[in-house]
Amino acid sequence: MLASTVLCAGAWLMPAHAETATMVLATEPPTLVSLTNVATTALAVSGKVTEGLLEYNEDLSPEPLLATSWNISPDGKEYSFKLREGVRWHDGKPFTAEDAAFSINLLKKVHPRGRSTFANVTSVEVPDPQTLVIKLSQPAPYLIKAFASTETPIVPKHLYEGTDAASNPNGNTPIGTGPFKFKEWQRGNYIVYERNPDYWGKPDPKIDRLVVKFIPDAAARSIAFESGSVDFGYRTPVALSDLDRLKSLPNLKFETKGASYSYNVTRLEFNLDNQYFRDKRVREAVAHAIDRKVIVNTIHYGYATITYSPIAPGLKEFHDPTPSPYAYDLKAAAKLLDEAGLKPTDGKTRFRLTLDFNPITTEGRRLAEYIRASLARIGIAVDLRAQDISAFVKRIYTDRDFDFAVNGASNLFDPTVGVQRLYWSKSFVKGVPFSNATHYSNPEVDRLLEQAAVENDPKTRVGLFKKIQDIVAEDIPDLNLVSPTFLTLHNAKIHDLATTADGAEGNLAHLYVK
């Protein structure tokens, strides 16, 4: 925006000459660095300040970022990176390979996907300040795609060493190497980033200021786009019911580019420690009571694809389109509950559950409402519980105080990274968000996941994931429902927004306003 703007009744005044782009999010991020938490809102902001070694084009081919070149040994057990010279952290200290090595070792411990992504890493060595060598016990065919800024953020060793990563102040006031410097976070309202004049990638960034606004109400976000008070948002930032109307406006543009790094699957997660859901018949009954076609047409207005698999249809090489063995069938659902000894006590209600839903998207609540109505038809009473994203994450992954939950899972660029964490028994670690929330444990699935993670033959690897999908579909620790079609919406004056596979989640160094 080229005119002066006042946010929050004068809380922050933008100078009239500054060239600013304003991003909108539905909810506030729990942290500004995607180190210990990979909530979508954290991913949306992290890469602007905290960069990775590589970035990726639309077909996921790696390109330089903090690393300028790389080499993988023929046996796939050693990755060598040459790092960019002359890069400095925003506090003026030099960036070196020591920072990168420290970050990867830390990510292996604290990142929700780090335990599986870096499972085979045995050592991270620093032969000189500009060289990083990662050694593995076994090949990791997916690893070269894992070094994006949001997935493997490189953080300053001098600020994190000897601290608790989750509570480190850098998560709220980040210091990075990126094109934007953190300026201000007014809780509940907005974040302000300013251009880094010393960025290694000069003349980028091309804008003076990036503002991130939080607008929880979907209708208000639509109005903000219409009025021009926000410039862009991603993962379909408006109510789906407003899309047809907004598409008729000449000042707004829509695109699907910039989503290939992170396909998503919407899921219903059962807490397998729950007294009801530990009985497979109850899980089968719930599965029989939910119609995925209704979810696509009514909840997502057609902007979604049915999936029975945890591997999204976008990952065509790995996705199994085989329908669920538990088709929509209310009579079968009722019979299963009767067999489980859960007959109605008052002629109507069999038992009562609480359903939590991830608040990041508007569709989360609407899907939860649909599930409540559907399960009422087979005698299961459902109470909905709303909370902000931080409370949701704590409840599901730390306190484990939930019955079942509507949630989403990013597949990312490979099933070992995006899917293994959901079903691998070793990724059930309390306090680690967006991991094995169901507490699923199947030794055969563990074996297959671990084999797929190190299998270098593509055809064999696809076959392993096919077996995994078959077993999970039968065990039904969760219900995979749909894969949303994500749209990035932006004002026509915004250019070069989605130049990488992660689109708006990238560092936005090339974005300009015209």
mmCIF file of C-alpha atoms in Angstrom, residues 170-360:
data_model
loop_
_atom_site.group_PDB
_atom_site.id
_atom_site.type_symbol
_atom_site.label_atom_id
_atom_site.label_comp_id
_atom_site.label_asym_id
_atom_site.label_seq_id
_atom_site.Cartn_x
_atom_site.Cartn_y
_atom_site.Cartn_z
ATOM 1 C CA ASN A 170 13.735 -15.824 19.924
ATOM 2 C CA GLY A 171 10.420 -17.495 19.128
ATOM 3 C CA ASN A 172 8.666 -14.204 19.923
ATOM 4 C CA THR A 173 11.320 -11.705 18.788
ATOM 5 C CA PRO A 174 13.213 -13.584 16.098
ATOM 6 C CA ILE A 175 16.737 -12.885 14.907
ATOM 7 C CA GLY A 176 17.471 -14.444 11.529
ATOM 8 C CA THR A 177 19.355 -14.021 8.269
ATOM 9 C CA GLY A 178 16.282 -13.293 6.131
ATOM 10 C CA PRO A 179 15.145 -10.356 4.007
ATOM 11 C CA PHE A 180 12.935 -8.956 6.776
ATOM 12 C CA LYS A 181 13.729 -7.961 10.339
ATOM 13 C CA PHE A 182 11.207 -8.415 13.114
ATOM 14 C CA LYS A 183 9.894 -5.055 14.340
ATOM 15 C CA GLU A 184 6.759 -5.510 16.442
ATOM 16 C CA TRP A 185 4.149 -8.079 17.482
ATOM 17 C CA GLN A 186 0.996 -6.561 18.904
ATOM 18 C CA ARG A 187 -0.740 -9.620 20.318
ATOM 19 C CA GLY A 188 -4.148 -10.280 18.889
ATOM 20 C CA ASN A 189 -3.728 -7.718 16.125
ATOM 21 C CA TYR A 190 -0.684 -7.714 13.842
ATOM 22 C CA ILE A 191 3.041 -8.320 13.290
ATOM 23 C CA VAL A 192 5.337 -5.813 11.599
ATOM 24 C CA TYR A 193 8.510 -6.727 9.708
ATOM 25 C CA GLU A 194 10.878 -4.183 8.184
ATOM 26 C CA ARG A 195 13.240 -4.492 5.232
ATOM 27 C CA ASN A 196 16.683 -5.830 6.120
ATOM 28 C CA PRO A 197 19.048 -3.259 4.515
ATOM 29 C CA ASP A 198 21.993 -5.631 4.975
ATOM 30 C CA TYR A 199 20.369 -8.661 3.372
ATOM 31 C CA TRP A 200 22.837 -10.896 1.555
ATOM 32 C CA GLY A 201 20.463 -11.045 -1.430
ATOM 33 C CA LYS A 202 20.519 -7.334 -2.300
ATOM 34 C CA PRO A 203 18.727 -5.590 -3.940
ATOM 35 C CA ASP A 204 16.020 -7.776 -2.376
ATOM 36 C CA PRO A 205 13.728 -7.412 -0.584
ATOM 37 C CA LYS A 206 11.770 -5.117 -2.854
ATOM 38 C CA ILE A 207 9.311 -3.784 -0.256
ATOM 39 C CA ASP A 208 10.034 -1.670 2.814
ATOM 40 C CA ARG A 209 7.633 -3.309 5.203
ATOM 41 C CA LEU A 210 5.582 -6.463 5.605
ATOM 42 C CA VAL A 211 2.551 -6.394 7.897
ATOM 43 C CA VAL A 212 0.714 -9.534 8.983
ATOM 44 C CA LYS A 213 -2.840 -8.895 10.224
ATOM 45 C CA PHE A 214 -4.950 -11.364 12.194
ATOM 46 C CA ILE A 215 -8.634 -11.296 11.232
ATOM 47 C CA PRO A 216 -10.501 -14.229 12.804
ATOM 48 C CA ASP A 217 -13.850 -13.591 11.103
ATOM 49 C CA ALA A 218 -14.032 -14.982 7.553
ATOM 50 C CA ALA A 219 -16.556 -12.383 6.385
ATOM 51 C CA ALA A 220 -14.303 -9.616 7.695
ATOM 52 C CA ARG A 221 -11.372 -11.068 5.741
ATOM 53 C CA SER A 222 -13.451 -10.980 2.552
ATOM 54 C CA ILE A 223 -14.326 -7.341 3.208
ATOM 55 C CA ALA A 224 -10.650 -6.561 3.862
ATOM 56 C CA PHE A 225 -9.732 -7.907 0.422
ATOM 57 C CA GLU A 226 -12.552 -5.973 -1.215
ATOM 58 C CA SER A 227 -11.564 -2.727 0.487
ATOM 59 C CA GLY A 228 -7.839 -3.187 -0.117
ATOM 60 C CA SER A 229 -6.893 -3.101 3.560
ATOM 61 C CA VAL A 230 -5.088 -6.430 3.079
ATOM 62 C CA ASP A 231 -3.070 -7.412 0.029
ATOM 63 C CA PHE A 232 -2.691 -11.173 0.117
ATOM 64 C CA GLY A 233 -3.397 -14.398 1.938
ATOM 65 C CA TYR A 234 -2.919 -18.060 1.212
ATOM 66 C CA ARG A 235 -4.545 -21.443 1.874
ATOM 67 C CA THR A 236 -7.833 -19.896 0.740
ATOM 68 C CA PRO A 237 -7.947 -17.024 3.260
ATOM 69 C CA VAL A 238 -11.656 -16.194 2.816
ATOM 70 C CA ALA A 239 -14.906 -18.055 3.356
ATOM 71 C CA LEU A 240 -15.388 -20.520 0.521
ATOM 72 C CA SER A 241 -18.939 -19.249 0.133
ATOM 73 C CA ASP A 242 -17.500 -15.837 -0.851
ATOM 74 C CA LEU A 243 -15.185 -17.086 -3.585
ATOM 75 C CA ASP A 244 -17.548 -16.753 -6.544
ATOM 76 C CA ARG A 245 -18.376 -13.164 -5.594
ATOM 77 C CA LEU A 246 -14.748 -12.204 -4.996
ATOM 78 C CA LYS A 247 -13.629 -13.782 -8.281
ATOM 79 C CA SER A 248 -15.755 -11.233 -10.132
ATOM 80 C CA LEU A 249 -13.715 -8.310 -8.745
ATOM 81 C CA PRO A 250 -11.048 -7.035 -11.181
ATOM 82 C CA ASN A 251 -8.634 -5.968 -8.431
ATOM 83 C CA LEU A 252 -8.269 -9.484 -7.023
ATOM 84 C CA LYS A 253 -6.280 -12.428 -8.390
ATOM 85 C CA PHE A 254 -6.427 -16.121 -7.514
ATOM 86 C CA GLU A 255 -3.791 -18.786 -8.067
ATOM 87 C CA THR A 256 -2.977 -22.345 -7.047
ATOM 88 C CA LYS A 257 0.804 -22.013 -7.497
ATOM 89 C CA GLY A 258 2.972 -22.180 -4.405
ATOM 90 C CA ALA A 259 1.251 -25.176 -2.797
ATOM 91 C CA SER A 260 3.299 -28.102 -4.094
ATOM 92 C CA TYR A 261 5.615 -28.202 -1.058
ATOM 93 C CA SER A 262 2.792 -28.886 1.354
ATOM 94 C CA TYR A 263 -0.295 -30.823 0.325
ATOM 95 C CA ASN A 264 -2.779 -31.222 3.161
ATOM 96 C CA VAL A 265 -5.201 -33.902 4.362
ATOM 97 C CA THR A 266 -8.131 -33.096 6.671
ATOM 98 C CA ARG A 267 -8.549 -35.860 9.246
ATOM 99 C CA LEU A 268 -10.669 -36.987 12.160
ATOM 100 C CA GLU A 269 -8.236 -38.192 14.815
ATOM 101 C CA PHE A 270 -9.393 -40.697 17.435
ATOM 102 C CA ASN A 271 -7.733 -40.757 20.842
ATOM 103 C CA LEU A 272 -7.045 -44.493 21.014
ATOM 104 C CA ASP A 273 -6.667 -44.223 24.801
ATOM 105 C CA ASN A 274 -10.301 -43.135 25.039
ATOM 106 C CA GLN A 275 -12.631 -45.711 26.621
ATOM 107 C CA TYR A 276 -14.826 -45.801 23.520
ATOM 108 C CA PHE A 277 -12.344 -45.400 20.691
ATOM 109 C CA ARG A 278 -10.019 -48.142 21.888
ATOM 110 C CA ASP A 279 -12.807 -50.428 20.594
ATOM 111 C CA LYS A 280 -12.300 -50.705 16.846
ATOM 112 C CA ARG A 281 -16.028 -51.272 16.311
ATOM 113 C CA VAL A 282 -16.757 -47.770 17.567
ATOM 114 C CA ARG A 283 -14.222 -46.282 15.160
ATOM 115 C CA GLU A 284 -15.740 -48.315 12.335
ATOM 116 C CA ALA A 285 -19.208 -47.055 13.273
ATOM 117 C CA VAL A 286 -18.061 -43.433 13.134
ATOM 118 C CA ALA A 287 -16.467 -44.094 9.754
ATOM 119 C CA HIS A 288 -19.717 -45.550 8.415
ATOM 120 C CA ALA A 289 -21.625 -42.442 9.602
ATOM 121 C CA ILE A 290 -19.600 -39.832 7.677
ATOM 122 C CA ASP A 291 -20.217 -39.020 4.008
ATOM 123 C CA ARG A 292 -17.137 -37.556 2.330
ATOM 124 C CA LYS A 293 -19.184 -36.318 -0.641
ATOM 125 C CA VAL A 294 -21.158 -34.051 1.707
ATOM 126 C CA ILE A 295 -17.891 -32.744 3.134
ATOM 127 C CA VAL A 296 -16.592 -31.833 -0.334
ATOM 128 C CA ASN A 297 -19.807 -30.255 -1.604
ATOM 129 C CA THR A 298 -21.238 -28.642 1.537
ATOM 130 C CA ILE A 299 -18.246 -27.864 3.744
ATOM 131 C CA HIS A 300 -15.693 -27.099 1.008
ATOM 132 C CA TYR A 301 -18.011 -25.880 -1.781
ATOM 133 C CA GLY A 302 -16.257 -28.242 -4.165
ATOM 134 C CA TYR A 303 -12.739 -26.950 -3.336
ATOM 135 C CA ALA A 304 -11.477 -30.294 -2.056
ATOM 136 C CA THR A 305 -10.782 -33.838 -3.223
ATOM 137 C CA ILE A 306 -11.975 -36.946 -1.395
ATOM 138 C CA THR A 307 -9.150 -39.008 0.046
ATOM 139 C CA TYR A 308 -9.308 -42.244 2.001
ATOM 140 C CA SER A 309 -5.566 -42.219 2.441
ATOM 141 C CA PRO A 310 -3.269 -40.152 4.658
ATOM 142 C CA ILE A 311 -1.171 -39.539 1.522
ATOM 143 C CA ALA A 312 -2.771 -36.683 -0.406
ATOM 144 C CA PRO A 313 -3.823 -37.080 -4.062
ATOM 145 C CA GLY A 314 -1.300 -34.351 -4.921
ATOM 146 C CA LEU A 315 1.505 -36.811 -4.175
ATOM 147 C CA LYS A 316 0.411 -38.879 -7.157
ATOM 148 C CA GLU A 317 3.358 -41.236 -7.054
ATOM 149 C CA PHE A 318 2.466 -42.469 -3.562
ATOM 150 C CA HIS A 319 -1.289 -41.854 -3.183
ATOM 151 C CA ASP A 320 -3.596 -44.889 -3.036
ATOM 152 C CA PRO A 321 -7.121 -44.049 -4.280
ATOM 153 C CA THR A 322 -8.648 -47.304 -2.976
ATOM 154 C CA PRO A 323 -11.939 -46.486 -1.168
ATOM 155 C CA SER A 324 -12.242 -47.037 2.560
ATOM 156 C CA PRO A 325 -13.521 -50.463 3.661
ATOM 157 C CA TYR A 326 -16.008 -48.529 5.796
ATOM 158 C CA ALA A 327 -18.379 -46.943 3.289
ATOM 159 C CA TYR A 328 -21.156 -44.555 4.291
ATOM 160 C CA ASP A 329 -23.820 -46.827 5.860
ATOM 161 C CA LEU A 330 -25.848 -45.723 8.890
ATOM 162 C CA LYS A 331 -27.390 -49.160 9.427
ATOM 163 C CA ALA A 332 -23.958 -50.778 9.548
ATOM 164 C CA ALA A 333 -22.845 -48.081 12.000
ATOM 165 C CA ALA A 334 -25.754 -48.712 14.354
ATOM 166 C CA LYS A 335 -25.236 -52.479 14.208
ATOM 167 C CA LEU A 336 -21.558 -52.126 15.164
ATOM 168 C CA LEU A 337 -22.439 -49.987 18.181
ATOM 169 C CA ASP A 338 -25.043 -52.530 19.269
ATOM 170 C CA GLU A 339 -22.433 -55.287 18.983
ATOM 171 C CA ALA A 340 -20.085 -53.208 21.115
ATOM 172 C CA GLY A 341 -22.738 -53.186 23.864
ATOM 173 C CA LEU A 342 -23.425 -49.479 23.412
ATOM 174 C CA LYS A 343 -27.188 -49.501 23.025
ATOM 175 C CA PRO A 344 -29.178 -46.307 23.708
ATOM 176 C CA THR A 345 -29.884 -45.807 27.396
ATOM 177 C CA ASP A 346 -32.768 -43.403 26.836
ATOM 178 C CA GLY A 347 -33.974 -44.778 23.533
ATOM 179 C CA LYS A 348 -31.855 -42.227 21.703
ATOM 180 C CA THR A 349 -28.352 -41.552 23.072
ATOM 181 C CA ARG A 350 -25.707 -44.253 23.416
ATOM 182 C CA PHE A 351 -22.917 -42.122 24.890
ATOM 183 C CA ARG A 352 -21.489 -38.593 24.767
ATOM 184 C CA LEU A 353 -18.145 -37.311 23.449
ATOM 185 C CA THR A 354 -16.368 -33.976 23.086
ATOM 186 C CA LEU A 355 -15.026 -33.030 19.671
ATOM 187 C CA ASP A 356 -12.156 -30.522 19.428
ATOM 188 C CA PHE A 357 -11.335 -28.825 16.147
ATOM 189 C CA ASN A 358 -8.275 -27.051 14.837
ATOM 190 C CA PRO A 359 -9.284 -23.356 14.645
ATOM 191 C CA ILE A 360 -6.833 -22.370 11.912
#
